[in-house]
Amino acid sequence: MMQAEDSTLDWLAKAPLFSNISRGHLKGLAKSGTTTTYRPGQVIAQQGERGIGFYLVVDGELEVRKNGRRVALLRPGSFFGEMALFDDQPRSADIVAVGTARCLVFNRYEFWGECSKEPEVLRTLMQEMVRRLRSPTPGLSE
Ligand code: CMP
């Protein structure tokens, strides 16, 4: 499926996460990504459940909910699922499509196989993960 892989490669090349990686080096990763479309309100990941996906948002907006309360909005170019990628623990938040949304979905073992050799990608993943972990968790202090 040449065409599907081409547009996957375009999305990857546009994402800030891969800004230091050449298109040539993204080809392997493009092969392992699947585009999935979500309905408005669809729950893509559930807090407390296990999941093996790593996701890159390519279209639409996704709400991040912790303990039922919105903590962030993810837009095209952003990613989620990096926490379970690093620690293999259950999802730390719900991810819900606001309107129709589209993501590139990777099996996180395949994603790790492609990206663990790229220090700049790891650094961006970790930097954003730490930023998220530092943000206050609603419902903890009340
Ligand atoms: P993970 O725990 O694997 O699954 C839920 C995801 O929600 C998590 O990885 C992060 O990608 C994302 N997430 C968790 N907390 C926040 C936050 N405060 N801001 C943005 N995204 C978050």
CSV table of C-alpha atoms and ligand atoms in Angstrom, one decimal:
chain,number,residue,atom,x,y,z
A,1,MET,CA,0.0,0.0,0.0
A,2,MET,CA,2.3,2.7,-1.3
A,3,GLN,CA,-0.1,5.6,-0.9
A,4,ALA,CA,-1.0,4.9,2.7
A,5,GLU,CA,2.7,4.7,3.7
A,6,ASP,CA,3.4,7.9,1.9
A,7,SER,CA,0.8,9.9,3.8
A,8,THR,CA,1.9,8.2,7.0
A,9,LEU,CA,5.5,9.4,6.2
A,10,ASP,CA,4.2,13.0,5.6
A,11,TRP,CA,2.5,13.0,9.1
A,12,LEU,CA,5.6,11.7,10.8
A,13,ALA,CA,7.8,14.2,9.0
A,14,LYS,CA,5.5,17.0,10.2
A,15,ALA,CA,5.4,16.0,13.8
A,16,PRO,CA,7.6,18.0,16.2
A,17,LEU,CA,8.6,14.7,17.9
A,18,PHE,CA,10.5,13.7,14.7
A,19,SER,CA,11.8,17.2,13.7
A,20,ASN,CA,15.4,16.0,13.8
A,21,ILE,CA,14.9,12.8,11.9
A,22,SER,CA,15.2,12.6,8.1
A,23,ARG,CA,12.3,11.2,6.0
A,24,GLY,CA,14.6,8.4,5.0
A,25,HIS,CA,15.0,7.4,8.6
A,26,LEU,CA,11.3,7.6,9.2
A,27,LYS,CA,10.4,5.0,6.5
A,28,GLY,CA,10.7,2.0,8.8
A,29,LEU,CA,8.4,3.7,11.4
A,30,ALA,CA,5.9,4.6,8.7
A,31,LYS,CA,5.5,1.0,7.8
A,32,SER,CA,4.4,0.0,11.3
A,33,GLY,CA,1.8,2.8,11.8
A,34,THR,CA,-1.9,2.4,11.2
A,35,THR,CA,-4.3,5.3,10.7
A,36,THR,CA,-7.4,5.0,12.8
A,37,THR,CA,-10.4,7.3,12.8
A,38,TYR,CA,-12.5,8.0,16.0
A,39,ARG,CA,-16.0,9.2,16.4
A,40,PRO,CA,-16.9,12.2,18.5
A,41,GLY,CA,-16.9,11.1,22.1
A,42,GLN,CA,-15.1,7.8,21.5
A,43,VAL,CA,-12.9,6.7,24.3
A,44,ILE,CA,-9.5,5.8,22.8
A,45,ALA,CA,-7.7,4.9,26.0
A,46,GLN,CA,-9.1,4.4,29.5
A,47,GLN,CA,-7.4,5.3,32.7
A,48,GLY,CA,-6.4,2.2,34.7
A,49,GLU,CA,-6.5,-0.1,31.7
A,50,ARG,CA,-3.6,-1.7,29.9
A,51,GLY,CA,-2.8,-0.8,26.3
A,52,ILE,CA,0.0,-1.4,23.9
A,53,GLY,CA,-0.5,1.5,21.6
A,54,PHE,CA,1.6,4.6,21.1
A,55,TYR,CA,-0.4,7.3,19.3
A,56,LEU,CA,0.3,10.4,17.2
A,57,VAL,CA,-2.6,12.7,16.7
A,58,VAL,CA,-3.0,13.6,13.0
A,59,ASP,CA,-6.4,15.2,12.8
A,60,GLY,CA,-9.0,16.6,15.3
A,61,GLU,CA,-8.7,17.2,19.0
A,62,LEU,CA,-8.5,14.7,21.9
A,63,GLU,CA,-9.3,15.4,25.5
A,64,VAL,CA,-7.1,14.0,28.3
A,65,ARG,CA,-9.1,13.3,31.4
A,66,LYS,CA,-7.7,12.3,34.8
A,67,ASN,CA,-10.2,11.1,37.4
A,68,GLY,CA,-12.9,12.3,35.1
A,69,ARG,CA,-11.6,15.8,34.8
A,70,ARG,CA,-10.1,17.4,31.8
A,71,VAL,CA,-6.4,18.1,32.2
A,72,ALA,CA,-5.3,18.8,28.6
A,73,LEU,CA,-6.3,18.9,25.0
A,74,LEU,CA,-4.1,17.1,22.4
A,75,ARG,CA,-3.9,18.5,18.9
A,76,PRO,CA,-2.4,17.3,15.6
A,77,GLY,CA,1.3,16.7,16.0
A,78,SER,CA,1.1,15.7,19.7
A,79,PHE,CA,1.3,12.2,21.0
A,80,PHE,CA,0.1,10.0,23.8
A,81,GLY,CA,0.7,6.6,25.3
A,82,GLU,CA,4.4,7.4,26.1
A,83,MET,CA,4.0,6.7,29.8
A,84,ALA,CA,3.0,3.0,29.3
A,85,LEU,CA,5.8,2.9,26.7
A,86,PHE,CA,8.3,3.6,29.4
A,87,ASP,CA,6.9,1.8,32.4
A,88,ASP,CA,4.4,-0.8,31.1
A,89,GLN,CA,1.8,0.3,33.7
A,90,PRO,CA,-1.9,0.9,33.1
A,91,ARG,CA,-3.0,4.2,31.4
A,92,SER,CA,-2.7,7.2,33.6
A,93,ALA,CA,-5.6,9.0,31.9
A,94,ASP,CA,-8.7,8.7,29.6
A,95,ILE,CA,-8.2,9.9,26.1
A,96,VAL,CA,-11.5,10.9,24.4
A,97,ALA,CA,-12.1,12.2,20.9
A,98,VAL,CA,-13.8,15.7,21.0
A,99,GLY,CA,-15.0,15.7,17.4
A,100,THR,CA,-14.0,13.3,14.7
A,101,ALA,CA,-10.3,12.6,15.1
A,102,ARG,CA,-7.6,10.6,13.5
A,103,CYS,CA,-4.4,9.1,15.0
A,104,LEU,CA,-1.5,7.1,13.7
A,105,VAL,CA,-1.3,4.1,16.0
A,106,PHE,CA,1.8,2.1,16.7
A,107,ASN,CA,2.4,-1.1,18.5
A,108,ARG,CA,4.6,0.3,21.3
A,109,TYR,CA,7.2,-2.5,20.9
A,110,GLU,CA,7.5,-1.8,17.2
A,111,PHE,CA,7.7,2.0,18.0
A,112,TRP,CA,10.4,1.3,20.6
A,113,GLY,CA,12.3,-0.8,18.1
A,114,GLU,CA,12.4,2.1,15.7
A,115,CYS,CA,12.9,5.0,18.1
A,116,SER,CA,15.0,3.8,21.0
A,117,LYS,CA,18.1,4.4,18.9
A,118,GLU,CA,17.2,8.1,18.3
A,119,PRO,CA,18.4,10.1,21.3
A,120,GLU,CA,16.5,13.3,20.1
A,121,VAL,CA,13.2,11.4,19.9
A,122,LEU,CA,13.7,9.9,23.4
A,123,ARG,CA,14.6,13.3,24.8
A,124,THR,CA,11.5,14.9,23.4
A,125,LEU,CA,9.3,12.0,24.7
A,126,MET,CA,10.8,12.3,28.1
A,127,GLN,CA,10.7,16.1,28.3
A,128,GLU,CA,7.0,16.1,27.4
A,129,MET,CA,6.3,13.2,29.8
A,130,VAL,CA,8.0,15.0,32.7
A,131,ARG,CA,6.0,18.2,31.9
A,132,ARG,CA,2.8,16.1,32.0
A,133,LEU,CA,3.8,14.4,35.3
A,134,ARG,CA,4.6,17.8,36.9
A,135,SER,CA,1.1,19.1,36.0
A,136,PRO,CA,-1.3,18.9,38.9
A,137,THR,CA,-3.6,15.9,39.1
A,138,PRO,CA,-7.3,16.9,39.6
A,139,GLY,CA,-9.1,15.2,42.4
A,140,LEU,CA,-6.0,14.4,44.5
A,141,SER,CA,-6.2,17.3,46.9
A,142,GLU,CA,-10.0,17.6,47.4
B,1,CMP,P1,-0.4,6.6,29.2
B,1,CMP,O1,-0.4,6.7,30.7
B,1,CMP,O2,0.3,5.5,28.5
B,1,CMP,O3,-1.9,6.7,28.7
B,1,CMP,C1,-2.6,7.9,28.9
B,1,CMP,C2,-1.9,9.0,28.3
B,1,CMP,O4,-2.4,10.3,28.6
B,1,CMP,C3,-0.4,9.1,29.0
B,1,CMP,O5,0.3,8.0,28.6
B,1,CMP,C4,0.0,10.4,28.4
B,1,CMP,O6,0.4,10.3,27.0
B,1,CMP,C5,-1.3,11.2,28.4
B,1,CMP,N1,-1.3,12.2,29.6
B,1,CMP,C6,-1.3,11.8,30.9
B,1,CMP,N2,-1.3,12.9,31.7
B,1,CMP,C7,-1.3,14.0,30.8
B,1,CMP,C8,-1.3,15.4,31.0
B,1,CMP,N3,-1.3,16.0,32.2
B,1,CMP,N4,-1.3,16.2,29.8
B,1,CMP,C9,-1.3,15.6,28.6
B,1,CMP,N5,-1.3,14.3,28.4
B,1,CMP,C10,-1.3,13.5,29.5
